[in-house]
PDB file of C-alpha atoms and ligand atoms in Angstrom:
ATOM      1  CA  MET A  30      64.508-153.785 -20.309  1.00 98.00           C
ATOM      2  CA  GLN A  31      64.228-153.928 -16.585  1.00 98.00           C
ATOM      3  CA  THR A  32      60.767-153.972 -14.876  1.00 98.00           C
ATOM      4  CA  VAL A  33      60.714-152.434 -11.203  1.00 98.00           C
ATOM      5  CA  SER A  34      57.599-151.831  -9.155  1.00 98.00           C
ATOM      6  CA  ALA A  35      59.357-150.332  -6.178  1.00 98.00           C
ATOM      7  CA  LEU A  36      59.649-146.400  -6.268  1.00 98.00           C
ATOM      8  CA  GLU A  37      63.347-146.813  -4.431  1.00 98.00           C
ATOM      9  CA  ASP A  38      64.363-149.208  -7.422  1.00 98.00           C
ATOM     10  CA  LEU A  39      62.778-146.607  -9.951  1.00 98.00           C
ATOM     11  CA  ARG A  40      64.896-143.860  -8.213  1.00 98.00           C
ATOM     12  CA  LYS A  41      68.305-145.510  -8.036  1.00 98.00           C
ATOM     13  CA  ILE A  42      68.114-146.492 -11.653  1.00 98.00           C
ATOM     14  CA  VAL A  43      67.524-143.058 -12.821  1.00 98.00           C
ATOM     15  CA  ARG A  44      69.759-141.421 -10.322  1.00 98.00           C
ATOM     16  CA  ASN A  45      72.492-143.550 -11.886  1.00 98.00           C
ATOM     17  CA  TRP A  46      71.671-142.548 -15.410  1.00 98.00           C
ATOM     18  CA  LYS A  47      71.715-138.959 -14.536  1.00 98.00           C
ATOM     19  CA  LEU A  48      75.191-139.099 -12.762  1.00 98.00           C
ATOM     20  CA  ASP A  49      76.286-140.643 -15.930  1.00 98.00           C
ATOM     21  CA  GLY A  50      74.813-137.598 -17.785  1.00 98.00           C
ATOM     22  CA  LYS A  51      72.318-139.456 -19.719  1.00 98.00           C
ATOM     23  CA  SER A  52      68.959-137.666 -20.644  1.00 98.00           C
ATOM     24  CA  VAL A  53      65.620-139.451 -19.622  1.00 99.00           C
ATOM     25  CA  GLY A  54      62.549-139.748 -21.793  1.00 99.00           C
ATOM     26  CA  PHE A  55      59.107-141.008 -20.002  1.00 99.00           C
ATOM     27  CA  VAL A  56      55.983-142.308 -21.709  1.00 99.00           C
ATOM     28  CA  PRO A  57      53.289-142.801 -18.980  1.00 98.00           C
ATOM     29  CA  THR A  58      50.886-145.349 -20.327  1.00 98.00           C
ATOM     30  CA  MET A  59      47.472-147.507 -18.720  1.00 98.00           C
ATOM     31  CA  GLY A  60      48.817-150.664 -20.538  1.00 97.00           C
ATOM     32  CA  ALA A  61      47.043-152.668 -23.328  1.00 96.00           C
ATOM     33  CA  LEU A  62      49.727-151.040 -25.366  1.00 97.00           C
ATOM     34  CA  HIS A  63      49.350-150.570 -29.180  1.00 96.00           C
ATOM     35  CA  GLN A  64      51.328-149.054 -31.909  1.00 97.00           C
ATOM     36  CA  GLY A  65      50.387-145.526 -30.942  1.00 97.00           C
ATOM     37  CA  HIS A  66      52.081-146.228 -27.637  1.00 98.00           C
ATOM     38  CA  ILE A  67      54.870-147.690 -29.220  1.00 98.00           C
ATOM     39  CA  SER A  68      55.539-144.920 -31.571  1.00 98.00           C
ATOM     40  CA  LEU A  69      55.817-142.505 -28.459  1.00 98.00           C
ATOM     41  CA  VAL A  70      58.555-145.116 -27.303  1.00 98.00           C
ATOM     42  CA  GLN A  71      60.414-145.086 -30.307  1.00 98.00           C
ATOM     43  CA  LEU A  72      60.201-141.243 -30.432  1.00 98.00           C
ATOM     44  CA  SER A  73      61.625-141.106 -26.825  1.00 99.00           C
ATOM     45  CA  VAL A  74      64.212-143.659 -27.952  1.00 98.00           C
ATOM     46  CA  THR A  75      65.288-141.484 -30.699  1.00 98.00           C
ATOM     47  CA  GLU A  76      65.368-138.084 -28.385  1.00 98.00           C
ATOM     48  CA  CYS A  77      66.775-139.344 -25.280  1.00 98.00           C
ATOM     49  CA  ASP A  78      69.489-141.748 -24.047  1.00 99.00           C
ATOM     50  CA  LYS A  79      67.246-143.707 -21.728  1.00 99.00           C
ATOM     51  CA  THR A  80      63.289-144.353 -22.012  1.00 99.00           C
ATOM     52  CA  VAL A  81      61.037-145.318 -19.122  1.00 99.00           C
ATOM     53  CA  CYS A  82      57.394-146.475 -19.489  1.00 99.00           C
ATOM     54  CA  SER A  83      55.073-146.808 -16.863  1.00 98.00           C
ATOM     55  CA  ILE A  84      52.022-148.961 -16.718  1.00 98.00           C
ATOM     56  CA  TYR A  85      49.241-147.920 -14.215  1.00 98.00           C
ATOM     57  CA  VAL A  86      45.480-148.088 -14.464  1.00 98.00           C
ATOM     58  CA  ASN A  87      44.590-144.823 -12.540  1.00 98.00           C
ATOM     59  CA  PRO A  88      41.304-145.014 -10.585  1.00 98.00           C
ATOM     60  CA  THR A  89      41.163-141.343 -10.131  1.00 98.00           C
ATOM     61  CA  GLN A  90      40.527-140.569 -13.775  1.00 98.00           C
ATOM     62  CA  PHE A  91      37.340-143.076 -14.100  1.00 96.00           C
ATOM     63  CA  ALA A  92      33.849-142.139 -12.440  1.00 95.00           C
ATOM     64  CA  PRO A  93      32.229-145.008 -10.650  1.00 95.00           C
ATOM     65  CA  HIS A  94      30.271-145.969 -13.764  1.00 93.00           C
ATOM     66  CA  GLU A  95      33.219-146.050 -15.983  1.00 93.00           C
ATOM     67  CA  ASP A  96      35.299-148.994 -17.324  1.00 91.00           C
ATOM     68  CA  LEU A  97      38.004-149.253 -14.407  1.00 95.00           C
ATOM     69  CA  ASP A  98      37.210-153.138 -13.746  1.00 94.00           C
ATOM     70  CA  SER A  99      37.284-154.017 -17.374  1.00 92.00           C
ATOM     71  CA  TYR A 100      40.012-151.952 -18.717  1.00 93.00           C
ATOM     72  CA  PRO A 101      42.303-154.289 -20.543  1.00 92.00           C
ATOM     73  CA  ARG A 102      45.018-155.670 -18.705  1.00 94.00           C
ATOM     74  CA  GLN A 103      47.945-157.434 -20.674  1.00 96.00           C
ATOM     75  CA  ILE A 104      51.258-157.054 -18.901  1.00 97.00           C
ATOM     76  CA  ILE A 105      53.171-160.014 -20.480  1.00 98.00           C
ATOM     77  CA  GLU A 106      52.166-158.650 -23.800  1.00 98.00           C
ATOM     78  CA  ASP A 107      52.875-155.292 -23.222  1.00 98.00           C
ATOM     79  CA  GLN A 108      56.284-156.311 -21.798  1.00 98.00           C
ATOM     80  CA  ASN A 109      57.240-158.075 -24.838  1.00 98.00           C
ATOM     81  CA  LEU A 110      56.072-154.845 -27.295  1.00 98.00           C
ATOM     82  CA  LEU A 111      58.115-152.593 -24.941  1.00 98.00           C
ATOM     83  CA  GLU A 112      61.489-154.719 -24.942  1.00 98.00           C
ATOM     84  CA  ALA A 113      61.094-154.894 -28.897  1.00 98.00           C
ATOM     85  CA  ALA A 114      60.906-151.044 -29.039  1.00 98.00           C
ATOM     86  CA  ASP A 115      64.030-150.760 -27.120  1.00 98.00           C
ATOM     87  CA  CYS A 116      62.522-149.149 -24.069  1.00 98.00           C
ATOM     88  CA  ASP A 117      64.975-149.343 -20.803  1.00 98.00           C
ATOM     89  CA  LEU A 118      62.903-149.529 -18.066  1.00 98.00           C
ATOM     90  CA  LEU A 119      59.200-150.613 -17.199  1.00 98.00           C
ATOM     91  CA  PHE A 120      57.845-149.023 -14.154  1.00 98.00           C
ATOM     92  CA  LEU A 121      54.624-150.977 -12.682  1.00 98.00           C
ATOM     93  CA  PRO A 122      53.821-148.942  -9.424  1.00 98.00           C
ATOM     94  CA  GLU A 123      51.779-150.457  -6.711  1.00 97.00           C
ATOM     95  CA  PRO A 124      48.398-148.752  -5.861  1.00 97.00           C
ATOM     96  CA  GLU A 125      49.828-147.847  -2.392  1.00 97.00           C
ATOM     97  CA  THR A 126      52.772-146.108  -4.150  1.00 98.00           C
ATOM     98  CA  MET A 127      50.271-143.999  -6.177  1.00 98.00           C
ATOM     99  CA  TYR A 128      47.790-143.372  -3.567  1.00 98.00           C
ATOM    100  CA  PRO A 129      49.188-143.857  -0.097  1.00 98.00           C
ATOM    101  CA  PRO A 130      46.964-144.443   2.879  1.00 97.00           C
ATOM    102  CA  GLY A 131      45.730-141.091   3.969  1.00 98.00           C
ATOM    103  CA  GLU A 132      46.347-139.383   0.847  1.00 97.00           C
ATOM    104  CA  GLU A 133      44.543-136.437  -0.225  1.00 97.00           C
ATOM    105  CA  THR A 134      46.265-134.135  -2.429  1.00 98.00           C
ATOM    106  CA  ARG A 135      44.936-133.471  -5.960  1.00 98.00           C
ATOM    107  CA  VAL A 136      45.920-131.240  -8.749  1.00 98.00           C
ATOM    108  CA  ASP A 137      43.363-129.373 -11.163  1.00 97.00           C
ATOM    109  CA  VAL A 138      43.630-127.563 -14.266  1.00 98.00           C
ATOM    110  CA  PRO A 139      40.209-126.509 -13.804  1.00 98.00           C
ATOM    111  CA  GLU A 140      39.225-124.192 -16.620  1.00 97.00           C
ATOM    112  CA  LEU A 141      40.985-126.129 -19.654  1.00 98.00           C
ATOM    113  CA  GLY A 142      39.843-129.285 -17.994  1.00 98.00           C
ATOM    114  CA  ALA A 143      36.342-128.182 -17.926  1.00 98.00           C
ATOM    115  CA  LYS A 144      35.771-128.139 -21.643  1.00 98.00           C
ATOM    116  CA  LEU A 145      35.002-130.636 -24.189  1.00 98.00           C
ATOM    117  CA  GLU A 146      35.800-133.942 -22.748  1.00 98.00           C
ATOM    118  CA  GLY A 147      35.219-132.178 -18.927  1.00 98.00           C
ATOM    119  CA  GLN A 148      31.517-131.479 -19.948  1.00 97.00           C
ATOM    120  CA  PHE A 149      31.048-135.425 -20.014  1.00 97.00           C
ATOM    121  CA  ARG A 150      33.758-136.675 -17.713  1.00 97.00           C
ATOM    122  CA  PRO A 151      34.215-134.021 -14.963  1.00 97.00           C
ATOM    123  CA  HIS A 152      36.363-136.071 -13.135  1.00 95.00           C
ATOM    124  CA  PHE A 153      38.662-137.062 -15.557  1.00 98.00           C
ATOM    125  CA  PHE A 154      41.437-134.194 -16.137  1.00 98.00           C
ATOM    126  CA  GLY A 155      41.836-133.752 -12.193  1.00 98.00           C
ATOM    127  CA  GLY A 156      42.527-137.455 -12.063  1.00 98.00           C
ATOM    128  CA  VAL A 157      45.090-137.113 -15.052  1.00 98.00           C
ATOM    129  CA  ALA A 158      46.692-133.982 -13.722  1.00 98.00           C
ATOM    130  CA  THR A 159      47.171-135.595 -10.146  1.00 98.00           C
ATOM    131  CA  VAL A 160      48.553-139.033 -11.537  1.00 98.00           C
ATOM    132  CA  VAL A 161      50.985-137.333 -13.963  1.00 99.00           C
ATOM    133  CA  THR A 162      52.414-135.044 -11.580  1.00 99.00           C
ATOM    134  CA  LYS A 163      52.885-137.878  -8.945  1.00 98.00           C
ATOM    135  CA  LEU A 164      54.776-140.136 -12.253  1.00 99.00           C
ATOM    136  CA  PHE A 165      56.612-136.827 -12.971  1.00 99.00           C
ATOM    137  CA  ASN A 166      58.011-136.691  -9.423  1.00 98.00           C
ATOM    138  CA  GLN A 167      58.868-140.384  -9.274  1.00 98.00           C
ATOM    139  CA  VAL A 168      60.522-140.765 -12.527  1.00 98.00           C
ATOM    140  CA  GLN A 169      61.946-137.126 -13.028  1.00 98.00           C
ATOM    141  CA  PRO A 170      62.037-137.224 -16.666  1.00 98.00           C
ATOM    142  CA  ASP A 171      63.761-134.401 -19.029  1.00 98.00           C
ATOM    143  CA  LYS A 172      60.848-135.125 -21.593  1.00 99.00           C
ATOM    144  CA  ALA A 173      57.655-137.028 -21.578  1.00 99.00           C
ATOM    145  CA  PHE A 174      55.714-138.206 -24.436  1.00 99.00           C
ATOM    146  CA  PHE A 175      52.000-137.860 -25.043  1.00 98.00           C
ATOM    147  CA  GLY A 176      49.648-139.205 -28.016  1.00 98.00           C
ATOM    148  CA  GLU A 177      47.983-136.214 -29.771  1.00 98.00           C
ATOM    149  CA  LYS A 178      45.085-138.781 -30.054  1.00 98.00           C
ATOM    150  CA  ASP A 179      43.939-137.285 -26.564  1.00 98.00           C
ATOM    151  CA  PHE A 180      44.493-133.907 -27.777  1.00 98.00           C
ATOM    152  CA  GLN A 181      42.922-132.299 -24.724  1.00 98.00           C
ATOM    153  CA  GLN A 182      45.139-134.184 -22.432  1.00 98.00           C
ATOM    154  CA  VAL A 183      48.389-133.051 -24.131  1.00 98.00           C
ATOM    155  CA  GLN A 184      46.881-129.183 -23.643  1.00 98.00           C
ATOM    156  CA  VAL A 185      45.920-129.788 -20.052  1.00 98.00           C
ATOM    157  CA  ILE A 186      49.533-131.353 -19.126  1.00 98.00           C
ATOM    158  CA  LYS A 187      51.261-128.232 -20.823  1.00 98.00           C
ATOM    159  CA  ARG A 188      48.923-125.941 -19.103  1.00 98.00           C
ATOM    160  CA  MET A 189      50.038-127.775 -15.764  1.00 98.00           C
ATOM    161  CA  VAL A 190      53.709-128.170 -16.435  1.00 98.00           C
ATOM    162  CA  THR A 191      54.142-124.308 -17.070  1.00 98.00           C
ATOM    163  CA  ASP A 192      52.111-123.529 -14.275  1.00 98.00           C
ATOM    164  CA  LEU A 193      53.521-125.334 -11.977  1.00 98.00           C
ATOM    165  CA  SER A 194      57.115-125.094 -13.315  1.00 98.00           C
ATOM    166  CA  MET A 195      57.731-128.632 -13.790  1.00 98.00           C
ATOM    167  CA  PRO A 196      61.288-129.120 -15.126  1.00 98.00           C
ATOM    168  CA  VAL A 197      60.059-131.438 -17.898  1.00 98.00           C
ATOM    169  CA  GLU A 198      59.349-130.794 -21.431  1.00 98.00           C
ATOM    170  CA  ILE A 199      56.285-132.200 -23.228  1.00 98.00           C
ATOM    171  CA  VAL A 200      56.422-133.549 -26.551  1.00 98.00           C
ATOM    172  CA  PRO A 201      53.071-134.418 -28.438  1.00 98.00           C
ATOM    173  CA  GLY A 202      53.252-137.460 -30.945  1.00 98.00           C
ATOM    174  CA  PRO A 203      50.889-137.851 -33.914  1.00 98.00           C
ATOM    175  CA  THR A 204      47.748-139.973 -33.832  1.00 98.00           C
ATOM    176  CA  LEU A 205      48.201-143.755 -35.296  1.00 98.00           C
ATOM    177  CA  ARG A 206      45.394-144.873 -37.165  1.00 98.00           C
ATOM    178  CA  ALA A 207      44.407-148.108 -38.691  1.00 98.00           C
ATOM    179  CA  ASP A 208      44.359-148.237 -42.695  1.00 98.00           C
ATOM    180  CA  ASP A 209      40.500-147.116 -42.744  1.00 98.00           C
ATOM    181  CA  GLY A 210      41.512-144.035 -40.663  1.00 98.00           C
ATOM    182  CA  LEU A 211      40.413-145.151 -37.224  1.00 98.00           C
ATOM    183  CA  ALA A 212      42.458-143.691 -34.421  1.00 98.00           C
ATOM    184  CA  LEU A 213      44.314-146.565 -32.530  1.00 97.00           C
ATOM    185  CA  SER A 214      42.978-146.922 -28.919  1.00 96.00           C
ATOM    186  CA  SER A 215      43.048-149.544 -26.284  1.00 93.00           C
ATOM    187  CA  ARG A 216      39.243-149.109 -25.980  1.00 93.00           C
ATOM    188  CA  ASN A 217      39.037-150.324 -29.658  1.00 96.00           C
ATOM    189  CA  ALA A 218      39.079-153.527 -28.181  1.00 94.00           C
ATOM    190  CA  TYR A 219      35.646-153.109 -27.012  1.00 95.00           C
ATOM    191  CA  LEU A 220      34.075-152.907 -30.400  1.00 97.00           C
ATOM    192  CA  THR A 221      32.274-155.922 -31.994  1.00 97.00           C
ATOM    193  CA  PRO A 222      33.151-156.767 -35.609  1.00 98.00           C
ATOM    194  CA  GLU A 223      30.271-154.924 -36.785  1.00 97.00           C
ATOM    195  CA  GLN A 224      30.898-151.885 -34.755  1.00 98.00           C
ATOM    196  CA  ARG A 225      34.520-151.714 -35.988  1.00 98.00           C
ATOM    197  CA  GLN A 226      33.126-151.713 -39.390  1.00 98.00           C
ATOM    198  CA  ILE A 227      31.430-148.392 -38.529  1.00 98.00           C
ATOM    199  CA  ALA A 228      33.983-146.770 -36.277  1.00 98.00           C
ATOM    200  CA  PRO A 229      36.136-145.251 -38.988  1.00 98.00           C
ATOM    201  CA  ALA A 230      33.040-143.018 -40.060  1.00 98.00           C
ATOM    202  CA  LEU A 231      34.032-141.010 -36.960  1.00 98.00           C
ATOM    203  CA  ASN A 232      37.455-139.880 -38.608  1.00 98.00           C
ATOM    204  CA  ALA A 233      35.890-139.464 -42.313  1.00 98.00           C
ATOM    205  CA  THR A 234      33.245-137.291 -40.689  1.00 97.00           C
ATOM    206  CA  LEU A 235      35.740-134.849 -39.000  1.00 97.00           C
ATOM    207  CA  HIS A 236      37.468-134.714 -42.517  1.00 97.00           C
ATOM    208  CA  ARG A 237      34.336-134.025 -44.214  1.00 97.00           C
ATOM    209  CA  VAL A 238      33.589-131.088 -41.881  1.00 96.00           C
ATOM    210  CA  ALA A 239      37.146-129.782 -42.320  1.00 96.00           C
ATOM    211  CA  ILE A 240      36.551-129.885 -46.135  1.00 96.00           C
ATOM    212  CA  ARG A 241      33.205-128.024 -45.748  1.00 96.00           C
ATOM    213  CA  MET A 242      34.369-125.382 -43.287  1.00 94.00           C
ATOM    214  CA  ARG A 243      37.410-124.838 -45.731  1.00 92.00           C
ATOM    215  CA  ASN A 244      35.008-124.330 -48.469  1.00 94.00           C
ATOM    216  CA  GLY A 245      33.173-121.524 -46.713  1.00 92.00           C
ATOM    217  CA  THR A 246      30.464-123.845 -44.711  1.00 93.00           C
ATOM    218  CA  SER A 247      29.874-122.152 -41.199  1.00 92.00           C
ATOM    219  CA  PRO A 248      31.072-124.606 -38.084  1.00 92.00           C
ATOM    220  CA  GLU A 249      27.592-124.717 -36.858  1.00 93.00           C
ATOM    221  CA  GLN A 250      25.887-125.865 -40.063  1.00 94.00           C
ATOM    222  CA  ALA A 251      28.742-128.311 -40.987  1.00 95.00           C
ATOM    223  CA  ILE A 252      28.801-130.027 -37.424  1.00 96.00           C
ATOM    224  CA  THR A 253      24.951-130.408 -37.371  1.00 96.00           C
ATOM    225  CA  ALA A 254      24.982-132.252 -40.843  1.00 96.00           C
ATOM    226  CA  ALA A 255      27.952-134.308 -39.387  1.00 97.00           C
ATOM    227  CA  ILE A 256      26.238-135.429 -36.226  1.00 97.00           C
ATOM    228  CA  THR A 257      22.987-136.388 -38.214  1.00 96.00           C
ATOM    229  CA  SER A 258      25.308-138.480 -40.666  1.00 95.00           C
ATOM    230  CA  LEU A 259      27.141-140.148 -37.739  1.00 97.00           C
ATOM    231  CA  GLU A 260      23.917-140.952 -35.978  1.00 96.00           C
ATOM    232  CA  LEU A 261      22.716-142.582 -39.248  1.00 95.00           C
ATOM    233  CA  SER A 262      25.666-144.568 -39.667  1.00 94.00           C
ATOM    234  CA  GLY A 263      25.226-146.258 -36.442  1.00 96.00           C
ATOM    235  CA  PHE A 264      26.629-144.125 -33.581  1.00 97.00           C
ATOM    236  CA  GLU A 265      24.183-143.972 -30.623  1.00 93.00           C
ATOM    237  CA  LYS A 266      25.227-140.436 -29.296  1.00 94.00           C
ATOM    238  CA  VAL A 267      27.480-137.780 -30.496  1.00 98.00           C
ATOM    239  CA  GLU A 268      28.801-135.860 -27.303  1.00 98.00           C
ATOM    240  CA  TYR A 269      30.540-133.302 -29.216  1.00 97.00           C
ATOM    241  CA  ILE A 270      32.024-132.158 -32.546  1.00 97.00           C
ATOM    242  CA  GLU A 271      33.732-128.473 -31.832  1.00 97.00           C
ATOM    243  CA  ALA A 272      36.213-126.611 -33.826  1.00 96.00           C
ATOM    244  CA  VAL A 273      38.398-125.146 -31.390  1.00 97.00           C
ATOM    245  CA  ASP A 274      41.196-122.948 -30.703  1.00 96.00           C
ATOM    246  CA  GLY A 275      44.430-125.626 -30.659  1.00 95.00           C
ATOM    247  CA  GLN A 276      45.574-123.925 -27.566  1.00 93.00           C
ATOM    248  CA  THR A 277      42.704-122.371 -25.317  1.00 95.00           C
ATOM    249  CA  LEU A 278      40.361-125.225 -26.887  1.00 97.00           C
ATOM    250  CA  ASP A 279      37.836-122.181 -26.877  1.00 96.00           C
ATOM    251  CA  PRO A 280      35.301-122.311 -29.881  1.00 95.00           C
ATOM    252  CA  ILE A 281      36.191-120.927 -32.959  1.00 93.00           C
ATOM    253  CA  GLY A 282      33.612-118.177 -34.470  1.00 84.00           C
ATOM    254  CA  SER A 283      31.973-118.486 -37.874  1.00 79.00           C
ATOM    255  CA  ASP A 284      35.210-117.870 -39.752  1.00 79.00           C
ATOM    256  CA  LEU A 285      38.269-120.107 -40.112  1.00 82.00           C
ATOM    257  CA  PRO A 286      40.793-118.137 -38.040  1.00 85.00           C
ATOM    258  CA  ASP A 287      44.612-118.025 -39.182  1.00 87.00           C
ATOM    259  CA  TYR A 288      45.656-119.800 -36.100  1.00 91.00           C
ATOM    260  CA  PRO A 289      46.043-123.469 -35.272  1.00 92.00           C
ATOM    261  CA  CYS A 290      42.914-124.812 -35.048  1.00 95.00           C
ATOM    262  CA  ARG A 291      41.439-128.489 -34.231  1.00 96.00           C
ATOM    263  CA  LEU A 292      38.166-130.308 -34.861  1.00 97.00           C
ATOM    264  CA  ILE A 293      37.646-132.659 -32.043  1.00 98.00           C
ATOM    265  CA  THR A 294      35.016-135.123 -31.234  1.00 98.00           C
ATOM    266  CA  ALA A 295      33.698-137.853 -28.732  1.00 98.00           C
ATOM    267  CA  ALA A 296      30.863-140.385 -29.911  1.00 98.00           C
ATOM    268  CA  TRP A 297      29.217-143.485 -28.529  1.00 98.00           C
ATOM    269  CA  LEU A 298      29.282-146.746 -30.514  1.00 97.00           C
ATOM    270  CA  GLY A 299      27.640-149.311 -28.630  1.00 96.00           C
ATOM    271  CA  LYS A 300      29.046-149.547 -25.093  1.00 94.00           C
ATOM    272  CA  THR A 301      32.338-147.788 -26.591  1.00 96.00           C
ATOM    273  CA  ARG A 302      33.183-144.105 -26.333  1.00 97.00           C
ATOM    274  CA  LEU A 303      35.639-143.284 -29.115  1.00 98.00           C
ATOM    275  CA  ILE A 304      37.389-139.768 -29.084  1.00 98.00           C
ATOM    276  CA  ASP A 305      39.201-138.307 -32.326  1.00 98.00           C
ATOM    277  CA  ASN A 306      40.483-135.033 -33.503  1.00 98.00           C
ATOM    278  CA  ILE A 307      42.426-133.525 -36.690  1.00 98.00           C
ATOM    279  CA  ALA A 308      44.052-130.173 -37.461  1.00 96.00           C
ATOM    280  CA  LEU A 309      41.490-127.878 -39.061  1.00 90.00           C
TER     281      LEU A 309
HETATM  282  O1  PAF B 427      46.521-141.248 -21.877  1.00 64.41           O
HETATM  283  C1  PAF B 427      46.649-142.121 -20.546  1.00 64.41           C
HETATM  284  O2  PAF B 427      47.010-143.443 -21.071  1.00 64.41           O
HETATM  285  C2  PAF B 427      46.497-141.646 -19.487  1.00 64.41           C
HETATM  286  O3  PAF B 427      45.585-140.726 -18.948  1.00 64.41           O
HETATM  287  C3  PAF B 427      47.804-141.282 -18.447  1.00 64.41           C
HETATM  288  C4  PAF B 427      48.542-140.087 -19.210  1.00 64.41           C
HETATM  289  C5  PAF B 427      48.704-142.496 -18.642  1.00 64.41           C
HETATM  290  C6  PAF B 427      47.579-141.070 -16.920  1.00 64.41           C
HETATM  291  O4  PAF B 427      46.764-141.983 -16.539  1.00 64.41           O
END
């Protein structure tokens, strides 16, 4: 695996691949890689001739009070994991490549990005859409791979790619979980051993809500009970649990519709914000 930081180097390598008729897969990340990221790299390796992964902790998707400074950074471990997963190229852009002096351009997906996560992290999807646009322009991939753990992020990026006619196919990869159901996330590293024991309750609760809804309980009743049970098990604050249309992310009515729906949640366990979702 080659590692490059300069945009000219990245472009030269990708241009030569394309001249050779190779397809290019891309996995954008913020590093602190876990098996969830690696499964996306493996998917790209299976579906494309060449795979690029980027690691860049993007400041514009963090609010001033969030964990930008403490976000885990472990480049050597990440490089080893990517190498073992047959990634071809690691792009580690410099901050001034991503946000050149005087930069001011932003990409926004205002409606989809304001729902769910957007209510609690209003800056988040503007930052994601902006940096992913930059990365797509830099890497110029044929396909880009995103984990379904960040379900809303996948929908926002699909919307953006359609709206801006970006020549890239978005491929979602399934959420990877620990044996006890906790969705793999770089932020799990913040959990204390006691909190790590409590954390799987988030996923278990989503499954309980789904079963109750399938058995005829209204979303409102099932969700209210779930929030109480999560708070009793040690979660400090459940920001939301919502049953939504899997594409528009609008709340579903009182009956389970026959189109794909998602149960989606964010909750705080100590100083760690966990998110999860399952198909309904
Ligand atoms: O999902 C992430 O790790 C980030 O939001 C992404 C897509 C790499 C953009 O910074």
